[in-house]
PDB file of C-alpha atoms and ligand atoms in Angstrom:
ATOM      1  CA  UNK M   1     146.514 187.662 191.520  1.00  0.00           C
ATOM      2  CA  UNK M   2     144.049 185.128 192.913  1.00  0.00           C
ATOM      3  CA  UNK M   3     143.390 181.882 191.052  1.00  0.00           C
ATOM      4  CA  UNK M   4     140.126 180.654 189.532  1.00  0.00           C
ATOM      5  CA  UNK M   5     137.149 180.319 191.857  1.00  0.00           C
ATOM      6  CA  UNK M   6     133.843 178.497 191.964  1.00  0.00           C
ATOM      7  CA  UNK M   7     131.170 180.756 193.444  1.00  0.00           C
ATOM      8  CA  UNK M   8     127.830 179.219 194.479  1.00  0.00           C
ATOM      9  CA  UNK M   9     124.983 181.591 195.302  1.00  0.00           C
ATOM     10  CA  UNK M  10     121.429 180.919 196.486  1.00  0.00           C
ATOM     11  CA  UNK M  11     120.077 183.857 194.539  1.00  0.00           C
ATOM     12  CA  UNK M  12     121.532 186.700 192.472  1.00  0.00           C
ATOM     13  CA  UNK M  13     120.180 189.177 189.926  1.00  0.00           C
ATOM     14  CA  UNK M  14     122.359 187.579 187.196  1.00  0.00           C
ATOM     15  CA  UNK M  15     125.446 185.343 187.402  1.00  0.00           C
ATOM     16  CA  UNK M  16     126.993 187.322 184.524  1.00  0.00           C
ATOM     17  CA  UNK M  17     127.816 190.382 186.625  1.00  0.00           C
ATOM     18  CA  UNK M  18     129.434 188.327 189.401  1.00  0.00           C
ATOM     19  CA  UNK M  19     131.593 186.476 186.870  1.00  0.00           C
ATOM     20  CA  UNK M  20     132.965 189.700 185.376  1.00  0.00           C
ATOM     21  CA  UNK M  21     135.018 190.285 188.513  1.00  0.00           C
ATOM     22  CA  UNK M  22     136.678 186.830 188.479  1.00  0.00           C
ATOM     23  CA  UNK M  23     139.751 185.427 186.669  1.00  0.00           C
ATOM     24  CA  UNK M  24     139.705 182.978 183.736  1.00  0.00           C
ATOM     25  CA  UNK M  25     138.768 179.458 184.834  1.00  0.00           C
ATOM     26  CA  UNK M  26     136.184 180.664 187.354  1.00  0.00           C
ATOM     27  CA  UNK M  27     132.506 179.765 187.371  1.00  0.00           C
ATOM     28  CA  UNK M  28     129.490 181.299 189.104  1.00  0.00           C
ATOM     29  CA  UNK M  29     126.441 179.095 189.667  1.00  0.00           C
ATOM     30  CA  UNK M  30     123.132 179.903 191.325  1.00  0.00           C
ATOM     31  CA  UNK M  31     119.775 178.355 192.222  1.00  0.00           C
ATOM     32  CA  UNK M  32     117.848 181.420 191.178  1.00  0.00           C
ATOM     33  CA  UNK M  33     118.220 184.662 189.220  1.00  0.00           C
ATOM     34  CA  UNK M  34     115.910 187.600 189.807  1.00  0.00           C
ATOM     35  CA  UNK M  35     117.061 189.323 186.604  1.00  0.00           C
ATOM     36  CA  UNK M  36     118.396 186.558 184.354  1.00  0.00           C
ATOM     37  CA  UNK M  37     119.283 187.912 180.936  1.00  0.00           C
ATOM     38  CA  UNK M  38     119.096 186.647 177.383  1.00  0.00           C
ATOM     39  CA  UNK M  39     120.499 188.450 174.360  1.00  0.00           C
ATOM     40  CA  UNK M  40     119.218 191.859 173.274  1.00  0.00           C
ATOM     41  CA  UNK M  41     117.763 192.749 176.690  1.00  0.00           C
ATOM     42  CA  UNK M  42     115.522 189.708 176.742  1.00  0.00           C
ATOM     43  CA  UNK M  43     114.783 187.846 179.969  1.00  0.00           C
ATOM     44  CA  UNK M  44     115.837 184.366 181.002  1.00  0.00           C
ATOM     45  CA  UNK M  45     113.228 182.855 183.341  1.00  0.00           C
ATOM     46  CA  UNK M  46     113.604 179.782 185.561  1.00  0.00           C
ATOM     47  CA  UNK M  47     111.790 178.941 188.819  1.00  0.00           C
ATOM     48  CA  UNK M  48     114.213 178.521 191.795  1.00  0.00           C
ATOM     49  CA  UNK M  49     116.121 175.231 191.819  1.00  0.00           C
ATOM     50  CA  UNK M  50     114.849 173.963 188.455  1.00  0.00           C
ATOM     51  CA  UNK M  51     117.710 174.833 186.124  1.00  0.00           C
ATOM     52  CA  UNK M  52     121.422 174.981 185.641  1.00  0.00           C
ATOM     53  CA  UNK M  53     122.292 178.689 185.691  1.00  0.00           C
ATOM     54  CA  UNK M  54     125.995 179.397 185.386  1.00  0.00           C
ATOM     55  CA  UNK M  55     128.524 181.872 184.033  1.00  0.00           C
ATOM     56  CA  UNK M  56     131.987 180.667 183.011  1.00  0.00           C
ATOM     57  CA  UNK M  57     135.002 182.962 182.725  1.00  0.00           C
ATOM     58  CA  UNK M  58     136.937 181.866 179.634  1.00  0.00           C
ATOM     59  CA  UNK M  59     139.676 183.113 177.353  1.00  0.00           C
ATOM     60  CA  UNK M  60     138.476 185.023 174.294  1.00  0.00           C
ATOM     61  CA  UNK M  61     138.025 183.012 171.097  1.00  0.00           C
ATOM     62  CA  UNK M  62     136.745 184.254 167.712  1.00  0.00           C
ATOM     63  CA  UNK M  63     133.988 181.605 167.645  1.00  0.00           C
ATOM     64  CA  UNK M  64     133.287 181.423 171.371  1.00  0.00           C
ATOM     65  CA  UNK M  65     129.526 181.530 171.041  1.00  0.00           C
ATOM     66  CA  UNK M  66     129.512 178.515 168.697  1.00  0.00           C
ATOM     67  CA  UNK M  67     132.206 176.758 170.750  1.00  0.00           C
ATOM     68  CA  UNK M  68     130.115 177.174 173.895  1.00  0.00           C
ATOM     69  CA  UNK M  69     127.086 175.784 172.082  1.00  0.00           C
ATOM     70  CA  UNK M  70     129.084 172.735 171.020  1.00  0.00           C
ATOM     71  CA  UNK M  71     130.372 172.226 174.577  1.00  0.00           C
ATOM     72  CA  UNK M  72     126.882 172.575 176.046  1.00  0.00           C
ATOM     73  CA  UNK M  73     125.211 170.266 173.510  1.00  0.00           C
ATOM     74  CA  UNK M  74     127.866 167.609 174.135  1.00  0.00           C
ATOM     75  CA  UNK M  75     127.518 167.967 177.906  1.00  0.00           C
ATOM     76  CA  UNK M  76     123.718 167.639 177.716  1.00  0.00           C
ATOM     77  CA  UNK M  77     124.118 164.526 175.619  1.00  0.00           C
ATOM     78  CA  UNK M  78     121.766 162.477 173.541  1.00  0.00           C
ATOM     79  CA  UNK M  79     119.289 164.344 171.462  1.00  0.00           C
ATOM     80  CA  UNK M  80     120.360 167.886 172.312  1.00  0.00           C
ATOM     81  CA  UNK M  81     121.199 169.830 169.173  1.00  0.00           C
ATOM     82  CA  UNK M  82     121.995 173.431 168.193  1.00  0.00           C
ATOM     83  CA  UNK M  83     119.863 176.057 166.527  1.00  0.00           C
ATOM     84  CA  UNK M  84     121.815 178.998 165.135  1.00  0.00           C
ATOM     85  CA  UNK M  85     123.274 180.978 166.704  1.00  0.00           C
ATOM     86  CA  UNK M  86     123.341 179.084 169.974  1.00  0.00           C
ATOM     87  CA  UNK M  87     120.051 177.713 171.265  1.00  0.00           C
ATOM     88  CA  UNK M  88     120.075 174.241 172.824  1.00  0.00           C
ATOM     89  CA  UNK M  89     117.197 172.294 171.301  1.00  0.00           C
ATOM     90  CA  UNK M  90     115.348 169.086 172.104  1.00  0.00           C
ATOM     91  CA  UNK M  91     113.437 168.338 168.922  1.00  0.00           C
ATOM     92  CA  UNK M  92     111.777 171.653 168.049  1.00  0.00           C
ATOM     93  CA  UNK M  93     111.771 173.088 171.572  1.00  0.00           C
ATOM     94  CA  UNK M  94     114.359 175.236 173.315  1.00  0.00           C
ATOM     95  CA  UNK M  95     115.942 173.660 176.406  1.00  0.00           C
ATOM     96  CA  UNK M  96     118.736 176.139 177.009  1.00  0.00           C
ATOM     97  CA  UNK M  97     120.475 179.263 175.857  1.00  0.00           C
ATOM     98  CA  UNK M  98     123.896 180.857 175.793  1.00  0.00           C
ATOM     99  CA  UNK M  99     124.887 184.476 176.290  1.00  0.00           C
ATOM    100  CA  UNK M 100     128.481 185.479 175.503  1.00  0.00           C
ATOM    101  CA  UNK M 101     129.779 188.835 176.732  1.00  0.00           C
ATOM    102  CA  UNK M 102     133.286 189.771 175.650  1.00  0.00           C
ATOM    103  CA  UNK M 103     135.570 191.854 177.868  1.00  0.00           C
ATOM    104  CA  UNK M 104     139.042 193.176 177.145  1.00  0.00           C
ATOM    105  CA  UNK M 105     140.975 190.230 178.546  1.00  0.00           C
ATOM    106  CA  UNK M 106     138.366 187.459 178.898  1.00  0.00           C
ATOM    107  CA  UNK M 107     134.833 186.462 178.003  1.00  0.00           C
ATOM    108  CA  UNK M 108     131.832 185.615 180.158  1.00  0.00           C
ATOM    109  CA  UNK M 109     129.810 182.662 178.876  1.00  0.00           C
ATOM    110  CA  UNK M 110     126.401 182.433 180.537  1.00  0.00           C
ATOM    111  CA  UNK M 111     124.518 179.175 180.140  1.00  0.00           C
ATOM    112  CA  UNK M 112     120.970 178.437 181.237  1.00  0.00           C
ATOM    113  CA  UNK M 113     119.605 174.896 180.854  1.00  0.00           C
ATOM    114  CA  UNK M 114     116.130 173.774 181.966  1.00  0.00           C
ATOM    115  CA  UNK M 115     116.292 170.621 184.113  1.00  0.00           C
ATOM    116  CA  UNK M 116     113.088 170.026 186.072  1.00  0.00           C
ATOM    117  CA  UNK M 117     110.840 172.791 184.732  1.00  0.00           C
ATOM    118  CA  UNK M 118     110.500 174.782 181.548  1.00  0.00           C
ATOM    119  CA  UNK M 119     108.297 177.629 180.337  1.00  0.00           C
ATOM    120  CA  UNK M 120     105.342 176.704 178.127  1.00  0.00           C
ATOM    121  CA  UNK M 121     106.602 175.429 174.799  1.00  0.00           C
ATOM    122  CA  UNK M 122     110.161 174.896 176.056  1.00  0.00           C
ATOM    123  CA  UNK M 123     111.933 171.617 176.888  1.00  0.00           C
ATOM    124  CA  UNK M 124     114.002 170.144 179.726  1.00  0.00           C
ATOM    125  CA  UNK M 125     117.198 168.109 179.720  1.00  0.00           C
ATOM    126  CA  UNK M 126     117.245 164.963 181.860  1.00  0.00           C
ATOM    127  CA  UNK M 127     120.461 165.526 183.837  1.00  0.00           C
ATOM    128  CA  UNK M 128     121.607 166.107 187.427  1.00  0.00           C
ATOM    129  CA  UNK M 129     122.723 169.666 187.933  1.00  0.00           C
ATOM    130  CA  UNK M 130     126.119 169.091 189.541  1.00  0.00           C
ATOM    131  CA  UNK M 131     127.105 166.367 187.100  1.00  0.00           C
ATOM    132  CA  UNK M 132     126.080 168.596 184.204  1.00  0.00           C
ATOM    133  CA  UNK M 133     128.067 171.509 185.639  1.00  0.00           C
ATOM    134  CA  UNK M 134     131.243 169.409 185.821  1.00  0.00           C
ATOM    135  CA  UNK M 135     130.774 168.039 182.346  1.00  0.00           C
ATOM    136  CA  UNK M 136     130.137 171.553 181.013  1.00  0.00           C
ATOM    137  CA  UNK M 137     133.242 172.857 182.720  1.00  0.00           C
ATOM    138  CA  UNK M 138     135.423 170.180 181.125  1.00  0.00           C
ATOM    139  CA  UNK M 139     133.939 170.568 177.648  1.00  0.00           C
ATOM    140  CA  UNK M 140     134.126 174.372 177.755  1.00  0.00           C
ATOM    141  CA  UNK M 141     137.792 174.198 178.789  1.00  0.00           C
ATOM    142  CA  UNK M 142     138.451 172.100 175.703  1.00  0.00           C
ATOM    143  CA  UNK M 143     136.255 173.861 173.126  1.00  0.00           C
ATOM    144  CA  UNK M 144     137.141 177.414 174.211  1.00  0.00           C
ATOM    145  CA  UNK M 145     140.710 176.844 172.996  1.00  0.00           C
ATOM    146  CA  UNK M 146     139.930 174.589 170.026  1.00  0.00           C
ATOM    147  CA  UNK M 147     140.950 175.309 166.442  1.00  0.00           C
ATOM    148  CA  UNK M 148     138.249 177.382 164.733  1.00  0.00           C
ATOM    149  CA  UNK M 149     137.912 174.795 161.955  1.00  0.00           C
ATOM    150  CA  UNK M 150     137.238 172.063 164.530  1.00  0.00           C
ATOM    151  CA  UNK M 151     134.570 174.222 166.200  1.00  0.00           C
ATOM    152  CA  UNK M 152     132.869 174.868 162.852  1.00  0.00           C
ATOM    153  CA  UNK M 153     132.901 171.184 161.875  1.00  0.00           C
ATOM    154  CA  UNK M 154     131.482 170.009 165.194  1.00  0.00           C
ATOM    155  CA  UNK M 155     128.856 172.777 165.186  1.00  0.00           C
ATOM    156  CA  UNK M 156     127.740 171.651 161.711  1.00  0.00           C
ATOM    157  CA  UNK M 157     127.332 168.074 162.985  1.00  0.00           C
ATOM    158  CA  UNK M 158     125.208 169.180 165.942  1.00  0.00           C
ATOM    159  CA  UNK M 159     123.113 171.718 164.016  1.00  0.00           C
ATOM    160  CA  UNK M 160     119.384 171.463 163.420  1.00  0.00           C
ATOM    161  CA  UNK M 161     119.448 174.686 161.388  1.00  0.00           C
ATOM    162  CA  UNK M 162     121.589 173.720 158.388  1.00  0.00           C
ATOM    163  CA  UNK M 163     119.568 172.411 155.479  1.00  0.00           C
ATOM    164  CA  UNK M 164     116.366 173.947 156.813  1.00  0.00           C
ATOM    165  CA  UNK M 165     114.286 176.665 155.229  1.00  0.00           C
ATOM    166  CA  UNK M 166     114.493 179.610 157.588  1.00  0.00           C
ATOM    167  CA  UNK M 167     113.282 183.147 158.005  1.00  0.00           C
ATOM    168  CA  UNK M 168     115.676 185.814 159.292  1.00  0.00           C
ATOM    169  CA  UNK M 169     114.580 189.273 160.322  1.00  0.00           C
ATOM    170  CA  UNK M 170     117.183 191.764 159.106  1.00  0.00           C
ATOM    171  CA  UNK M 171     117.118 195.514 159.652  1.00  0.00           C
ATOM    172  CA  UNK M 172     114.310 196.661 157.373  1.00  0.00           C
ATOM    173  CA  UNK M 173     113.581 193.370 155.628  1.00  0.00           C
ATOM    174  CA  UNK M 174     112.960 189.671 155.963  1.00  0.00           C
ATOM    175  CA  UNK M 175     115.159 187.043 154.337  1.00  0.00           C
ATOM    176  CA  UNK M 176     113.800 183.579 153.606  1.00  0.00           C
ATOM    177  CA  UNK M 177     115.697 180.648 152.176  1.00  0.00           C
ATOM    178  CA  UNK M 178     117.676 177.536 152.895  1.00  0.00           C
ATOM    179  CA  UNK M 179     120.308 177.788 155.649  1.00  0.00           C
ATOM    180  CA  UNK M 180     123.179 176.424 153.591  1.00  0.00           C
ATOM    181  CA  UNK M 181     126.159 176.620 155.921  1.00  0.00           C
ATOM    182  CA  UNK M 182     128.035 178.699 158.476  1.00  0.00           C
ATOM    183  CA  UNK M 183     131.035 180.622 157.203  1.00  0.00           C
ATOM    184  CA  UNK M 184     134.477 180.988 158.842  1.00  0.00           C
ATOM    185  CA  UNK M 185     133.237 183.813 161.053  1.00  0.00           C
ATOM    186  CA  UNK M 186     130.269 181.794 162.312  1.00  0.00           C
ATOM    187  CA  UNK M 187     127.767 183.750 160.191  1.00  0.00           C
ATOM    188  CA  UNK M 188     124.790 181.793 158.830  1.00  0.00           C
ATOM    189  CA  UNK M 189     124.629 181.587 155.037  1.00  0.00           C
ATOM    190  CA  UNK M 190     121.004 181.859 153.919  1.00  0.00           C
ATOM    191  CA  UNK M 191     120.328 181.751 150.183  1.00  0.00           C
ATOM    192  CA  UNK M 192     123.859 183.045 149.607  1.00  0.00           C
ATOM    193  CA  UNK M 193     123.653 185.917 152.098  1.00  0.00           C
ATOM    194  CA  UNK M 194     125.820 185.945 155.209  1.00  0.00           C
ATOM    195  CA  UNK M 195     123.890 186.766 158.385  1.00  0.00           C
ATOM    196  CA  UNK M 196     126.139 187.557 161.327  1.00  0.00           C
ATOM    197  CA  UNK M 197     123.590 188.394 164.008  1.00  0.00           C
ATOM    198  CA  UNK M 198     119.911 187.962 164.650  1.00  0.00           C
ATOM    199  CA  UNK M 199     117.296 185.309 165.199  1.00  0.00           C
ATOM    200  CA  UNK M 200     116.188 182.652 162.797  1.00  0.00           C
ATOM    201  CA  UNK M 201     112.826 180.986 162.598  1.00  0.00           C
ATOM    202  CA  UNK M 202     112.769 177.459 161.240  1.00  0.00           C
ATOM    203  CA  UNK M 203     109.972 177.236 158.674  1.00  0.00           C
ATOM    204  CA  UNK M 204     107.979 174.051 158.081  1.00  0.00           C
TER     205      UNK M 204
HETATM  206  C1  LIG X 301     119.481 183.133 175.453  1.00  0.00           C
HETATM  207  O1  LIG X 301     119.044 184.369 175.037  1.00  0.00           O
HETATM  208  O2  LIG X 301     119.011 182.086 175.104  1.00  0.00           O
HETATM  209  C2  LIG X 301     120.616 183.211 176.460  1.00  0.00           C
HETATM  210  C3  LIG X 301     120.183 182.763 177.837  1.00  0.00           C
HETATM  211  C4  LIG X 301     121.330 182.792 178.819  1.00  0.00           C
HETATM  212  C5  LIG X 301     120.866 182.556 180.228  1.00  0.00           C
HETATM  213  C6  LIG X 301     122.029 182.382 181.173  1.00  0.00           C
HETATM  214  S1  LIG X 301     121.541 181.819 182.754  1.00  0.00           S
HETATM  215  C7  LIG X 301     123.109 182.141 183.411  1.00  0.00           C
HETATM  216  C8  LIG X 301     123.562 183.466 182.780  1.00  0.00           C
HETATM  217  N1  LIG X 301     123.098 184.593 183.568  1.00  0.00           N
HETATM  218  C9  LIG X 301     122.230 185.350 182.876  1.00  0.00           C
HETATM  219  O3  LIG X 301     121.670 186.387 183.319  1.00  0.00           O
HETATM  220  N2  LIG X 301     122.042 184.830 181.639  1.00  0.00           N
HETATM  221  C10 LIG X 301     122.853 183.641 181.440  1.00  0.00           C
HETATM  222  P1  LIG X 301     118.046 184.594 173.826  1.00  0.00           P
HETATM  223  O4  LIG X 301     118.505 183.816 172.653  1.00  0.00           O
HETATM  224  O5  LIG X 301     117.915 186.075 173.737  1.00  0.00           O
HETATM  225  O6  LIG X 301     116.693 183.948 174.304  1.00  0.00           O
HETATM  226  C11 LIG X 301     115.880 184.581 175.265  1.00  0.00           C
HETATM  227  C12 LIG X 301     114.446 184.128 175.014  1.00  0.00           C
HETATM  228  O7  LIG X 301     114.312 182.736 175.362  1.00  0.00           O
HETATM  229  C13 LIG X 301     113.418 184.841 175.845  1.00  0.00           C
HETATM  230  O8  LIG X 301     113.004 186.006 175.222  1.00  0.00           O
HETATM  231  C14 LIG X 301     112.297 183.816 175.948  1.00  0.00           C
HETATM  232  O9  LIG X 301     111.513 183.840 174.770  1.00  0.00           O
HETATM  233  C15 LIG X 301     113.040 182.492 175.924  1.00  0.00           C
HETATM  234  N3  LIG X 301     113.234 181.934 177.278  1.00  0.00           N
HETATM  235  C16 LIG X 301     113.351 182.586 178.474  1.00  0.00           C
HETATM  236  N4  LIG X 301     113.557 181.720 179.463  1.00  0.00           N
HETATM  237  C17 LIG X 301     113.560 180.470 178.900  1.00  0.00           C
HETATM  238  C18 LIG X 301     113.723 179.160 179.403  1.00  0.00           C
HETATM  239  N5  LIG X 301     113.932 178.896 180.705  1.00  0.00           N
HETATM  240  N6  LIG X 301     113.668 178.121 178.507  1.00  0.00           N
HETATM  241  C19 LIG X 301     113.461 178.331 177.201  1.00  0.00           C
HETATM  242  N7  LIG X 301     113.292 179.555 176.653  1.00  0.00           N
HETATM  243  C20 LIG X 301     113.353 180.611 177.498  1.00  0.00           C
END
């Protein structure tokens, strides 16, 4: 079996599909995606050469999405915080996102971070792409095998969601209340209810 690889591509529909074929420890990075994906069939848009666009092949971990958020926020550095479940935020604006796709024997962690351009209303992170890639690689290697309790504690420290009044769209209804905590599974606790998937809107 071949060892981990670093694959650099000028352009690709999405780095996620390339990464699926590679062993744990590999990374796929590109200048441009023609069909970059977010969660739930949403699009991830970045003009060529303006963003870090990478997919990391990692071992599975029960809190991988939060662990990847922690790794990415730390790699981005000062002022970059986390909005549940895993948006990278600069103040109130989104600077990056994370898409975790779990396979039988590994997981693909896709990370997009705006560097020199961002869509209207979004933010950029002031970092060099290659330096950020290396720092991300190191932090992901550490956090993807960390104790779940350590991931949860660090996520809480980096969160801009906890303590806020939020709105969550659930199937068939809307829940509003204070985001009190995340539970052991990574679900957001809003007014006593545990929300395991979805999008939150920070109110006020
Ligand atoms: C995410 O989805 O935030 C996960 C994004 C993951 C992108 C990486 S890039 C490398 C790898 N290969 C891929 O194909 N994907 C991964 P979600 O939480 O669903 O947010 C998507 C929403 O963010 C969109 O519907 C837009 O509203 C917004 N958006 C799109 N592009 C953006 C950008 N460059 N900056 C900020 N917001 C953006």
